[in-house]
Coordinates of C-alpha atoms in Angstrom, one line a residue:
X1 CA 0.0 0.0 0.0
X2 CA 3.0 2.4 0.3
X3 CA 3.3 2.8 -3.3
X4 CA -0.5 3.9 -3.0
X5 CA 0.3 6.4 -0.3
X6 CA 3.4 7.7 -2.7
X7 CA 0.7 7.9 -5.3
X8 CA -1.9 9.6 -4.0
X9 CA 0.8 12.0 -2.5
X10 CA 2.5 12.8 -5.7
X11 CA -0.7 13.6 -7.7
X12 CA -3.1 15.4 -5.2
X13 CA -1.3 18.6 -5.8
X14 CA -1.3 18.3 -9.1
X15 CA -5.0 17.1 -9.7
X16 CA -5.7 20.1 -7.5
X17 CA -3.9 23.4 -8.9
X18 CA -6.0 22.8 -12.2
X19 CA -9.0 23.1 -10.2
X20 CA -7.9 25.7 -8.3
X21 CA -7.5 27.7 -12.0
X22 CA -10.8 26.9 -13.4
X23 CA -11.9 28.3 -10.3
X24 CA -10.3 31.2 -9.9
X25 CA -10.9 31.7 -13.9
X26 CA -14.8 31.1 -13.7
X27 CA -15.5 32.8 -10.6
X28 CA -16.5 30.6 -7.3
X29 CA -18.3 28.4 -9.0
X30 CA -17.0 24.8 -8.6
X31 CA -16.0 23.3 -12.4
X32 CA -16.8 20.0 -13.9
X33 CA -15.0 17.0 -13.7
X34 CA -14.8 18.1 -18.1
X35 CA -14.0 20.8 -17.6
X36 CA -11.0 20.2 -14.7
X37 CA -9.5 17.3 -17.6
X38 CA -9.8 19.8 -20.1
X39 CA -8.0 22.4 -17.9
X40 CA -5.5 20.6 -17.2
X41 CA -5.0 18.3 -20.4
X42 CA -4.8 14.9 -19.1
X43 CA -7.4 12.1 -18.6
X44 CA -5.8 9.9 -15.7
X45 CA -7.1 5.7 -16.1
X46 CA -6.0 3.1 -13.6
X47 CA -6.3 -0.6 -14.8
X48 CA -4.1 -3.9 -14.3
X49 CA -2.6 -5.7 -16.8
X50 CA -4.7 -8.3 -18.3
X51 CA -5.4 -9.5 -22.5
X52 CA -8.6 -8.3 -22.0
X53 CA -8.6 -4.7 -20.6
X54 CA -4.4 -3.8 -20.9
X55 CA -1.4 -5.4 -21.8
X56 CA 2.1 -4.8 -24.0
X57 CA 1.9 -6.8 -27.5
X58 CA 4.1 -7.3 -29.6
X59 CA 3.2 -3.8 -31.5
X60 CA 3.1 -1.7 -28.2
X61 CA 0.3 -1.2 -25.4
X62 CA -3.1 -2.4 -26.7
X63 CA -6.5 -3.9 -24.8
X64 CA -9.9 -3.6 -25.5
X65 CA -10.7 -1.2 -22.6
X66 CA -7.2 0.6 -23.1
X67 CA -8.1 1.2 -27.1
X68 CA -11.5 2.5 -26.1
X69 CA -9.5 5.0 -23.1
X70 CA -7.5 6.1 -25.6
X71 CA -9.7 6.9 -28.5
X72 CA -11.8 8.7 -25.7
X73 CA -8.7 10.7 -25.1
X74 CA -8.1 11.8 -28.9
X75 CA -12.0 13.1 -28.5
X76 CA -11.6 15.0 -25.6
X77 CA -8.1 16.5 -27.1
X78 CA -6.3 15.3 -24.2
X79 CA -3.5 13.2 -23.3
X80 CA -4.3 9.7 -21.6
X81 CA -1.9 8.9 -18.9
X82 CA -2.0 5.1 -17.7
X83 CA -1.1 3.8 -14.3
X84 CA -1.3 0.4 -13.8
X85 CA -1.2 -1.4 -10.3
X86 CA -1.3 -4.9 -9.4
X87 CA -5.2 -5.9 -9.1
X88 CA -8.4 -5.1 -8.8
X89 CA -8.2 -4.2 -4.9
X90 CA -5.7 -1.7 -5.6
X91 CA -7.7 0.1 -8.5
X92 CA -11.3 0.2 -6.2
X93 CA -8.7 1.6 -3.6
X94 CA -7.4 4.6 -5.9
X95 CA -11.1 5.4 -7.2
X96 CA -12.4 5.0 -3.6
X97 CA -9.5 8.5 -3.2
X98 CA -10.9 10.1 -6.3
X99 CA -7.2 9.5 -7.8
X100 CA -8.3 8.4 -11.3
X101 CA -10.9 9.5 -13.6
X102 CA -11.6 5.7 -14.8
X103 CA -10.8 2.7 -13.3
X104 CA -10.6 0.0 -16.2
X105 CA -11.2 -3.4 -14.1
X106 CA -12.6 -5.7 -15.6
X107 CA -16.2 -6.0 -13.8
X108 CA -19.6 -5.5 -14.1
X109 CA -22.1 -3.0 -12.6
X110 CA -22.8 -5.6 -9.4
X111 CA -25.0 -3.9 -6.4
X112 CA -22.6 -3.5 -3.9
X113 CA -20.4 -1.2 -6.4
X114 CA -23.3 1.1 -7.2
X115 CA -23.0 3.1 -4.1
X116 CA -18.8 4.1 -4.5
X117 CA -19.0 4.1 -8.4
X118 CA -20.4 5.3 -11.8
X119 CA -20.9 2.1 -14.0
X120 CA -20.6 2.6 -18.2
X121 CA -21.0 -0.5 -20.0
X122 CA -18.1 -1.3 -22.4
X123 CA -19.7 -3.8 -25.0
X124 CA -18.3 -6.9 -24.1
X125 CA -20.6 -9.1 -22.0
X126 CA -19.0 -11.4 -19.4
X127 CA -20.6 -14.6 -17.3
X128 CA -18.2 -16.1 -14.2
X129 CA -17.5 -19.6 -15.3
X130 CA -16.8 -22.9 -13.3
X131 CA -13.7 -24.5 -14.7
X132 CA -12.4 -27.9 -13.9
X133 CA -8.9 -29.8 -14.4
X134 CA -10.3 -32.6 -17.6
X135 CA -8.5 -34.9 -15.4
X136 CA -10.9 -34.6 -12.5
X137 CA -14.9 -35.0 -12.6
X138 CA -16.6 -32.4 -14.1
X139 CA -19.1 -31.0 -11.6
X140 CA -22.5 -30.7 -13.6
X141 CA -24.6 -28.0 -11.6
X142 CA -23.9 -26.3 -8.1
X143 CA -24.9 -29.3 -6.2
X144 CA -22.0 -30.8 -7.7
X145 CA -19.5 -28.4 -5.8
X146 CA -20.7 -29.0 -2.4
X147 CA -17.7 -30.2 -0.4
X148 CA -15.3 -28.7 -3.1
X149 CA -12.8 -25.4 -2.8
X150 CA -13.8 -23.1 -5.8
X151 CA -10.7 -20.7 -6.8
X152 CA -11.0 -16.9 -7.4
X153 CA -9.3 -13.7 -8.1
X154 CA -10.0 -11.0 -5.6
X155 CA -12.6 -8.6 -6.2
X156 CA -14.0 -10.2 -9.0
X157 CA -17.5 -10.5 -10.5
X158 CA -17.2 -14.3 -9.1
X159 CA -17.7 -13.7 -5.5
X160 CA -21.3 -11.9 -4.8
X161 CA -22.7 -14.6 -7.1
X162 CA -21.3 -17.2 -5.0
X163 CA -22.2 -15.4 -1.8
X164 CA -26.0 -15.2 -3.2
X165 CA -26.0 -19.0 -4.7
X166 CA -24.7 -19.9 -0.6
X167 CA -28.3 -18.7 0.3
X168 CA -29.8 -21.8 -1.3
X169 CA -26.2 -23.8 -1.4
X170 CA -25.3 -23.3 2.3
X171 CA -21.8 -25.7 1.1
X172 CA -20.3 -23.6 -1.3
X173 CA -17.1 -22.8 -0.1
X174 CA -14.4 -21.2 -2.1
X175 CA -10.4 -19.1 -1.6
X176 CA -9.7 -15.9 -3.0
X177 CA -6.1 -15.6 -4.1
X178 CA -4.8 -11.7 -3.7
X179 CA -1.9 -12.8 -5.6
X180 CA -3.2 -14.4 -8.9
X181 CA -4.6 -13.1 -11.8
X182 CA -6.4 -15.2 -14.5
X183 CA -3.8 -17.1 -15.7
X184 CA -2.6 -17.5 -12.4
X185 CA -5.8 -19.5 -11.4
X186 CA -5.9 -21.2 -15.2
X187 CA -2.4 -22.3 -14.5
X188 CA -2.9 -24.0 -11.2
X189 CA -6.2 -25.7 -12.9
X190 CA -4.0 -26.8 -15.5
X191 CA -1.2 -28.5 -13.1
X192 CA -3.7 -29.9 -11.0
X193 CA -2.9 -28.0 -8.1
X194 CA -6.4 -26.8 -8.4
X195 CA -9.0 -28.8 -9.0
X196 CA -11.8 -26.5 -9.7
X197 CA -12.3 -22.3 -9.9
X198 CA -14.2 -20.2 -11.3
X199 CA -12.8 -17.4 -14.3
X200 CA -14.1 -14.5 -16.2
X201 CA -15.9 -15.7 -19.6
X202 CA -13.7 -13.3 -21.2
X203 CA -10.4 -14.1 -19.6
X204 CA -10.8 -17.4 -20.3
X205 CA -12.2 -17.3 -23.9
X206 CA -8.6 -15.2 -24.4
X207 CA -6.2 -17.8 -22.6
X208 CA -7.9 -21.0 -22.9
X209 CA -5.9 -22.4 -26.2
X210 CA -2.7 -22.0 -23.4
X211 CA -4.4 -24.4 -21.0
X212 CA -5.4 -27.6 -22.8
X213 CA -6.1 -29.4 -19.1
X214 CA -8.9 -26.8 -18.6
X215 CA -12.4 -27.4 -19.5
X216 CA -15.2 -25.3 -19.0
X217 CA -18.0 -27.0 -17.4
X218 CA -21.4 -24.1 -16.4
X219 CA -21.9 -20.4 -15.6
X220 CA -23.1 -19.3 -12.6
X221 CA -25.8 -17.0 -13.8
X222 CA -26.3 -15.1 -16.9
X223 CA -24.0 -12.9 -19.0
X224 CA -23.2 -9.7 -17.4
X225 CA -21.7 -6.3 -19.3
X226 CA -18.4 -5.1 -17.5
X227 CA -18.3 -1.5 -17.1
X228 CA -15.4 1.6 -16.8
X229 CA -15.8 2.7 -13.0
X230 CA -16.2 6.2 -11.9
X231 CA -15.5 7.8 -8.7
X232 CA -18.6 8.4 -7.0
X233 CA -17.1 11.9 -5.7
X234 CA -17.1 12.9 -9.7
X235 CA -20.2 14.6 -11.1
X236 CA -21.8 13.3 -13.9
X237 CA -19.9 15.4 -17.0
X238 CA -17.2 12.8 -17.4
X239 CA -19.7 10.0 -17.2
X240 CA -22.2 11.3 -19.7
X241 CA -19.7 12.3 -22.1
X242 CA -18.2 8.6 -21.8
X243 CA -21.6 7.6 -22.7
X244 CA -22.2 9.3 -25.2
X245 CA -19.0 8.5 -27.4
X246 CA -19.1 4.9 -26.1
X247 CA -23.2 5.6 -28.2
X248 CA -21.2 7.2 -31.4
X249 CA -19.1 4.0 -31.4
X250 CA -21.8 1.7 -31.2
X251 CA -23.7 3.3 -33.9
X252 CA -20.4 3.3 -36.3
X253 CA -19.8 0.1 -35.8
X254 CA -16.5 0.7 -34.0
X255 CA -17.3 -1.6 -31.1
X256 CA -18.1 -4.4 -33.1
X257 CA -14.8 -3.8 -34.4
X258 CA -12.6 -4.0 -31.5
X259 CA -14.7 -6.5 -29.5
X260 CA -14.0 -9.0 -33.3
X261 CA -10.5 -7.6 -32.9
X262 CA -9.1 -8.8 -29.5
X263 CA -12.4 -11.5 -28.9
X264 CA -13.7 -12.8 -32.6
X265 CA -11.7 -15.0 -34.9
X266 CA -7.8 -14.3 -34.5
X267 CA -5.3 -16.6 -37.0
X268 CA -2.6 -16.9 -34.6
X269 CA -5.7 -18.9 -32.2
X270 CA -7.1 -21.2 -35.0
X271 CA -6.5 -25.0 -36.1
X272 CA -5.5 -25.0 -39.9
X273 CA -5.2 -28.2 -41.3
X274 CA -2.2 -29.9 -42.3
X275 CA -3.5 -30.2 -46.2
X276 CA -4.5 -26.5 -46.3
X277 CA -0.9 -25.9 -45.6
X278 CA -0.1 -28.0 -48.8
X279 CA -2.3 -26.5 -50.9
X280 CA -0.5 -22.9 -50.1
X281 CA 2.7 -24.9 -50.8
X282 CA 1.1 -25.7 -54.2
X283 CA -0.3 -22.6 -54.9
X284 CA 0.8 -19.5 -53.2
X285 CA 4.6 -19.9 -52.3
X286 CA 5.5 -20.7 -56.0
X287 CA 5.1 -16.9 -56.8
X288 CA 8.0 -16.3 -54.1
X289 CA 10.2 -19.4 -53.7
X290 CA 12.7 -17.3 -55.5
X291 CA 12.7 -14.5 -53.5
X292 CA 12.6 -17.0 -50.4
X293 CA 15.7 -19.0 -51.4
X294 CA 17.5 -15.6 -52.9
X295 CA 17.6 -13.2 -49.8
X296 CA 18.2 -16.5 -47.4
X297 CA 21.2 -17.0 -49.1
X298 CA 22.3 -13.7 -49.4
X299 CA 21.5 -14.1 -45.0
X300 CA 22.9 -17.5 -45.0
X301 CA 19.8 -18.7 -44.0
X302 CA 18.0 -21.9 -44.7
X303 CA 15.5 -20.8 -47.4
X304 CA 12.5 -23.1 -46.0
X305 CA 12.9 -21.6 -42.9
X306 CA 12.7 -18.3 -44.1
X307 CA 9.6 -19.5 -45.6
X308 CA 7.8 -21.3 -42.9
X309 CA 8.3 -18.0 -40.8
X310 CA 6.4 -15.9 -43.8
X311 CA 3.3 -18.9 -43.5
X312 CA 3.2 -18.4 -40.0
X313 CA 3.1 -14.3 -40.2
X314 CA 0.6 -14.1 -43.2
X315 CA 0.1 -17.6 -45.0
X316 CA 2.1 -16.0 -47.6
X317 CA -0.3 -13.1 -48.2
X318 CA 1.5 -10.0 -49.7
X319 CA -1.3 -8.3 -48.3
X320 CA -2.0 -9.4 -44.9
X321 CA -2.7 -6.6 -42.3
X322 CA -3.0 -6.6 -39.0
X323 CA -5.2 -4.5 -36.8
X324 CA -2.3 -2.5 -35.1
X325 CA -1.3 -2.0 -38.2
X326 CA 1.8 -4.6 -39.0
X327 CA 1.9 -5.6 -42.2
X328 CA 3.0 -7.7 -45.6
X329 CA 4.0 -10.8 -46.0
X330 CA 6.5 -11.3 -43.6
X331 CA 4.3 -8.9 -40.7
X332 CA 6.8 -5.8 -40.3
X333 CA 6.0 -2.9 -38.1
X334 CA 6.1 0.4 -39.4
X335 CA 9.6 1.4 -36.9
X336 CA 11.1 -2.0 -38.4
X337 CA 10.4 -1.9 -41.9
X338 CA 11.9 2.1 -41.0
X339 CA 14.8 0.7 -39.6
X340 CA 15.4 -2.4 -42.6
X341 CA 15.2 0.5 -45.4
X342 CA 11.7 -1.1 -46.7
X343 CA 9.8 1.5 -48.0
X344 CA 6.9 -0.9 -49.0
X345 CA 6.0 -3.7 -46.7
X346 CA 3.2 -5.2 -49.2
X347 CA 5.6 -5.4 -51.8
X348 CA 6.8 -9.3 -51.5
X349 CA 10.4 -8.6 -52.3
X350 CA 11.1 -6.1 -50.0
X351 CA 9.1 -7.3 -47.3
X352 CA 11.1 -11.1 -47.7
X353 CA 14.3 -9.0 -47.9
X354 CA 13.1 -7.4 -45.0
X355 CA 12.4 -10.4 -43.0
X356 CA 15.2 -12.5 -43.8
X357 CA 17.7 -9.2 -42.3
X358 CA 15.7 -8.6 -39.6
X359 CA 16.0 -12.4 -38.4
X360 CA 19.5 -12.7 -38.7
X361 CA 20.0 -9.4 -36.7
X362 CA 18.1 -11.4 -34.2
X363 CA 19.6 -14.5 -34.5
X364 CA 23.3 -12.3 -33.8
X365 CA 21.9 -11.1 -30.7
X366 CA 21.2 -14.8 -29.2
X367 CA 24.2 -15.8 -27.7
X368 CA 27.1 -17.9 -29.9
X369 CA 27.9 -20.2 -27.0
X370 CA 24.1 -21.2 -27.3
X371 CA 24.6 -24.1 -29.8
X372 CA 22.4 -25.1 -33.1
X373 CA 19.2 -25.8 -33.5
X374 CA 18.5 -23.9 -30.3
X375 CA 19.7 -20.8 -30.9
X376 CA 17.6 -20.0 -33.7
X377 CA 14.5 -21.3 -31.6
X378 CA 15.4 -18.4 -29.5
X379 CA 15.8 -16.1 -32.0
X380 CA 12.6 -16.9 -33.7
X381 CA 10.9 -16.6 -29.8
X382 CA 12.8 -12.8 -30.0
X383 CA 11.6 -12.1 -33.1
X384 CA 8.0 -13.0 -32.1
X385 CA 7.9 -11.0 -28.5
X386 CA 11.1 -9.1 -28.6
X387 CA 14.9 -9.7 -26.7
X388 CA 13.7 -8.4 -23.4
X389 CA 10.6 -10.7 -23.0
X390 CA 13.3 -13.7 -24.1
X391 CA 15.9 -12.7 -21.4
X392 CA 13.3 -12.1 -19.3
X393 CA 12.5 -16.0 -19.3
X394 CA 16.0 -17.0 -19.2
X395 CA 16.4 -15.0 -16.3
X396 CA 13.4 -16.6 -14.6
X397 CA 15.0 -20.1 -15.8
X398 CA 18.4 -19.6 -14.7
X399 CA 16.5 -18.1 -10.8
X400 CA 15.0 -21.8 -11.2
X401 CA 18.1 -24.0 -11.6
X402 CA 17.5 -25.0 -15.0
X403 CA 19.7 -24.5 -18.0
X404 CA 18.5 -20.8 -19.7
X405 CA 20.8 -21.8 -22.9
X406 CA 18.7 -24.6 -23.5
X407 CA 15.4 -23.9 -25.1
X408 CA 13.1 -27.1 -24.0
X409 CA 13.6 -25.5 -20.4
X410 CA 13.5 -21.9 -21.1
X411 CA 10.1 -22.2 -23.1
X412 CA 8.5 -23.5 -19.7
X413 CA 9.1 -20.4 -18.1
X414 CA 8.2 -17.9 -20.9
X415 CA 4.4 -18.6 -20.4
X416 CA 5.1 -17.4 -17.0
X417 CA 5.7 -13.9 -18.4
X418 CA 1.6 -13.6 -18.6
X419 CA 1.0 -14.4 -14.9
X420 CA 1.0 -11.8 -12.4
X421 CA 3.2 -13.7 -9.6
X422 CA 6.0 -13.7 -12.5
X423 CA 6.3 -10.8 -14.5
X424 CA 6.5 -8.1 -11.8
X425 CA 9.7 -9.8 -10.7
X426 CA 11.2 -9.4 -14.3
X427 CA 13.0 -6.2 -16.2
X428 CA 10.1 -5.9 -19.3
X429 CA 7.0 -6.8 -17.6
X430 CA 4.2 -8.3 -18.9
X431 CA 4.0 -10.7 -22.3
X432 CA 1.9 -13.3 -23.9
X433 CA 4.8 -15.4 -23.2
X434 CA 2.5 -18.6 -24.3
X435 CA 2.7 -17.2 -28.0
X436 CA 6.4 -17.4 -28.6
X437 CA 6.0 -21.1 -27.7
X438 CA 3.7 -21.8 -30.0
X439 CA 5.0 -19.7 -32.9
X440 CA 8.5 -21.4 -32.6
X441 CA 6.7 -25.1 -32.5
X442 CA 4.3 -23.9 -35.9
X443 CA 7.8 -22.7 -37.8
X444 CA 9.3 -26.3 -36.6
X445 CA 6.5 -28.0 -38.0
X446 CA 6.3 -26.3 -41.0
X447 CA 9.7 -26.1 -41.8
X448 CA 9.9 -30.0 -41.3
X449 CA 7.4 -30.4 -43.8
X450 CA 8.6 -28.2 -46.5
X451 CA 12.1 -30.0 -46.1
X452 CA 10.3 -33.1 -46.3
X453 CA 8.2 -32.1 -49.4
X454 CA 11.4 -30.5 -51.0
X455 CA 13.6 -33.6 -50.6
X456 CA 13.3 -35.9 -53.3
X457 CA 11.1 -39.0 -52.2
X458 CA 13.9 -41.8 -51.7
X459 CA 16.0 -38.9 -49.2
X460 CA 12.1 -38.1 -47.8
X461 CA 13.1 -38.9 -43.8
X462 CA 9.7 -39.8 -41.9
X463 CA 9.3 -37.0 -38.7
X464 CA 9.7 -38.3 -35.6
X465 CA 6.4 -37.0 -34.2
X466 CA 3.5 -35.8 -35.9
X467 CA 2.7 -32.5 -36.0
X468 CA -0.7 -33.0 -33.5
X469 CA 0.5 -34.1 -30.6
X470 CA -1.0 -33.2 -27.4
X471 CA -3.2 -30.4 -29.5
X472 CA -6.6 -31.2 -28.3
X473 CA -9.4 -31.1 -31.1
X474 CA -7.2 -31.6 -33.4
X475 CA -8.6 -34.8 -34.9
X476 CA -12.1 -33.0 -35.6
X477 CA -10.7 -30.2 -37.3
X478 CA -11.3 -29.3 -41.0
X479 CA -9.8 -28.1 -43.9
X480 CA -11.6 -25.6 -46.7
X481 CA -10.2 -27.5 -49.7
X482 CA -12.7 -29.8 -52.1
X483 CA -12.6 -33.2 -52.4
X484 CA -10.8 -33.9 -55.3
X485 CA -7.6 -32.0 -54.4
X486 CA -8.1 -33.3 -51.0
X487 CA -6.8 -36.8 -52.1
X488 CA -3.9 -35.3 -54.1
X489 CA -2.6 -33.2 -51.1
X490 CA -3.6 -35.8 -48.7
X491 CA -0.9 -38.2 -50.7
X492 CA 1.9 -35.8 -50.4
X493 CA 2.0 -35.7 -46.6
X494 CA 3.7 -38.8 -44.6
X495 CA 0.7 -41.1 -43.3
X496 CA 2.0 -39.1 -39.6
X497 CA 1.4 -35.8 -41.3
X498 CA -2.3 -36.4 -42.3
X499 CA -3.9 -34.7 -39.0
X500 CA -4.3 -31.4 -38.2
X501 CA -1.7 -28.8 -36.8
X502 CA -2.3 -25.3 -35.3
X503 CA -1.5 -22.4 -36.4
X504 CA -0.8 -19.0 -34.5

């Protein structure tokens, strides 16, 4: 709470001298809560880090809540200055002082809020949902947990609907954990160290491809829209003119927009199937295997895996944009593509050029004692959520006693990166550390395939594992291709190669 105190401190004088003006300038008349933002020219938000509300991508700070805070900003003309603190206790704390505008937590409008806060509904609809390790036996109803410890996050949504089900269920019992987040409690569920908790719809719908052991099994009463929190000291100006942009959004179809963005169908979250990958060998990368095996060998690099790092950016589509605005057919950023000399990232040449020299600039910044193949699994995991996050998880592997040149130990420790617990102890902060893991095991997998396909048939060595191991659901996975070129493509994989991958 110290850092609190030091907080509140630090910006009481300076939330008040503003006010203080607007005074003075209009008289004795006390001024808005618009007007004192406007006077002094910065909207202050407090929110924890978290996929769904705020979190640093790989293209810089993002969120649903954060994107709406900072296109509310840009409206208002004002700068949007972020503080983010460890959990929802601390944020109800700094609103409870009037030390934050908006308080971007994650919850919905329940009863005993209404009193200290303003509620806006966001968009995004949210139930609490009982998880279960699939190890364990799923618990059907509410009758089912009687006798069993349920697993929460503090200050949540979860807890007044379990304290209004104990009415009628007088043996619910559950633990609040101050120190977890979501994927704190997901985690445990997913080791087994908890059997059974209960998540945010949301937060799980965002992490749940990370926790394979987790299934979802009921909700504990219906869907519920989280809400930006208000002091309750404010007046209404703030509020209302939230409301009303949140309104103009709505009606231009922006919402819909960003809730599709960081909740609707997202390729690096999806199960492709293995022949739909052949058929972009047979029909897209012909138009730049050149280009592919030209600027890797002007890198030294091998040109297949150059390759299988453009299918798993953009599935080899000159034109593939992202929604932060990385682009082409290897994904640059704008400050990347700035820094490579590419002037055009759709144009495939330069964007492969690009690619190819931004990897082996990564790959020079791995260490050389690190020895082959897993040094360029590291430098694909930097290229994917930058140095820091990487040393960040070596540094966490290394605190562990396990070996932090060695990637089958370090890439158990960079999904760590996205849990609480862990990533206020490192340098960067917070990352989807899960994503690295899977984007290096993708590029693996295709890259063994395209060197398979490539080989002539007699050298043609048969892969060790298939590609679907341990992916759940990946057996009843499809693949958009007809029938007659499904045979065709289905006889140039290895029988082992016949199910269905993912793809990030």
């Amino acid at each position: 709470m110290s850092k609190l105190r030091l907080y509140f401190a630090s910006h009481a004088l300076r939330w008040l001298l503003p006010s203080l003006l607007v005074i003075i300038s209009s008289g004795c008349s006390r001024p808005t809560t618009l007007q004192e933002i406007r006077s002094e020219g910065v909207l202050h938000i407090i929110t924890r880090t978290a996929p769904s509300i705020y979190f640093e991508g790989r293209d810089g700070v993002t969120g649903y809540d954060y994107e709406l805070a900072k296109r509310f900003a840009e409206k208002l003309g004002v700068e949007l200055r972020v503080r983010v603190v460890e959990n929802n206790t601390e944020i109800l704390s700094v609103l409870d002082r009037n030390f934050a505008h908006i308080g971007l937590a994650g919850l919905s409008n329940r009863p005993e809020l209404a009193d200290k806060y303003h509620a806006l509904p966001t968009g995004i609809q949210a139930e609490s949902v009982v998880i279960y390790n699939r190890d364990t036996e799923r618990p059907e109803s509410v009758e089912d947990l009687a006798g069993v410890t349920l697993h929460l996050v503090a200050d949540s949504n979860h807890e007044h609907r379990l304290k209004k089900l104990r009415d009628q269920y007088p043996d619910l019992q559950w633990q609040v954990h101050t120190a977890l987040d979501a994927a704190g409690i997901l985690a445990r569920v997913q080791s087994g160290e908890f059997s059974t908790a209960v998540v945010s719809s949301n937060e799980l719908d965002l992490n749940h491809v990370y926790f394979p052991q987790v299934k979802e099994s009921f909700s504990l009463g219906e869907p519920e829209e989280l809400a930006w929190l208000f002091p309750a000291e404010q007046d209404d100006s703030l509020t209302s003119a939230a409301r009303e942009f949140l309104e103009q959004l709505r009606d231009n179809g922006t919402l819909d927009q960003l809730a599709e963005r960081f909740y609707g169908h997202l390729d690096r979250l999806n199960y492709v199937g293995a022949r739909t990958f052949v058929h972009h060998v047979k029909n897209r990368l012909p138009n730049y295997e050149e280009l592919f095996r030209s600027y890797a060998a002007d890198f030294g690099i091998d040109w297949r895996l150059l390759a299988a790092i453009g299918y798993q950016e953009s599935h080899w589509r000159p034109n593939a944009v992202s929604p932060t605005g990385v682009r082409g057919l290897m994904m640059l950023t704008r400050s990347t593509a700035g820094q490579l000399g590419v002037t055009n990232r759709r144009d495939p040449e330069e964007s492969i050029h690009g690619g190819a020299k931004y990897f082996t600039l990564v790959h020079r910044k791995i260490p050389e004692r690190i020895p082959e193949p897993d040094r360029t699994w590291f430098a694909l995991a930097s290229y994917n959520v930058g140095f820091g996050h990487l040393e960040d998880a070596r540094r966490l592997t290394e605190q562990a006693g396990r070996n932090p040149d060695r990637w089958m130990d370090v890439k158990e420790f960079l999904p760590l990166l996205a849990q609480k617990e862990w990533y206020t102890k490192t340098r960067y902060g917070y990352a989807r550390g899960h994503e690295p893991v899977i984007y290096v095991q993708n590029i693996r997998r295709y890259y063994d395939v395209l060197a398979w396909m490539t080989e002539p048939a007699e050298e043609r060595p048969t892969p060790e594992e298939p590609w679907f191991v341990e992916l759940e659901g990946a057996e009843n996975s499809s693949s958009p291709t007809d029938s007659k070129s499904e045979g065709d493509m289905r006889a140039m994989l290895p029988r082992e190669l016949g199910m269905i991958p993912p793809t990030l």
